[in-house]
Phi, psi and omega in degrees: 000128182273149177282145174294145179287130180290135178257143176300154185288152169257128186234131175255128179244113181253155174175165178278183178299134178059029181277340186101010183298317180294317179299319179295317179297320178297321178296315179298313181294318182299333179295342181276354182098247181294140181228134169253121185254115177264105178271115188270352184290151173244094187297142173253114183303336180280346182265089185293327178297315180292321177300323178294319178298316179298318180300319179297320177296316180299317181296327184283335184282139175298144182298333183284346180291141176273117184253131174246110183277149178050043186279144168265107188300323181299317180294312183296315182295324182287323186272327190218096172296155182233133186297328178270220178260143171253129180244123177256121180224106356222171183290330178296317179289326175298312181299315179302315180296323179292318179294318177300313183299327179268000185048049190253017181296336177252005181279165177296153175302147180091000181299326180266014182307318179300320179289324176295319177301316179298318180296312181298318179297319179295319178296314183298325184264357184293127188271354186246177180300132183220131176233128184239132176256134177212145179283142171258109186245000186272012185256006186244206181293148174291124182303144183281342183250156178298318181296322177296318179292321178300310180300312180303315181293316182293317181291325178298315178295316180295319178300319178298317181293319178293318178301324181294328182262354177271153180277331181227153173213139178233148169245125181254124178229128179052037179079002183252119180278134175245120180287123178264329185209000000 
């Protein structure tokens, strides 16, 4: 009887805003050598604050990393395995773009479920090193707006599903990673 071939780990890195989650994920991915960085944001040229955030992320990344901008992670993971590590940063901006694309901010919860299902399936079947960054937003104040509550609920459910199919999970608080799994 043959042993199953070991697959590199899938790692979920959670944290709040400015927690250090992206930096920790970059460190984990960089340890694998070659890195493919899937940037999920869809920049709005009129949003100068967000453009500044994107610029800081770009400056921090090594020039040798292969960057895929405005990436749909489910599509990229399904179509093209990468010999090194693939880093997805981040699931929150991906979710926001999916809700925007469907004009679903006032729609019932679960409207983006098919796309979330595709993402979870792609993560679960991905055969190479994978590091995923996602915001942990359920530890604060209940959002005052319906759209805020929708995002909080959808990302919370998606984070649980991703954690279930990942081999490792970390929570980063104040720059300190805590291994959850």
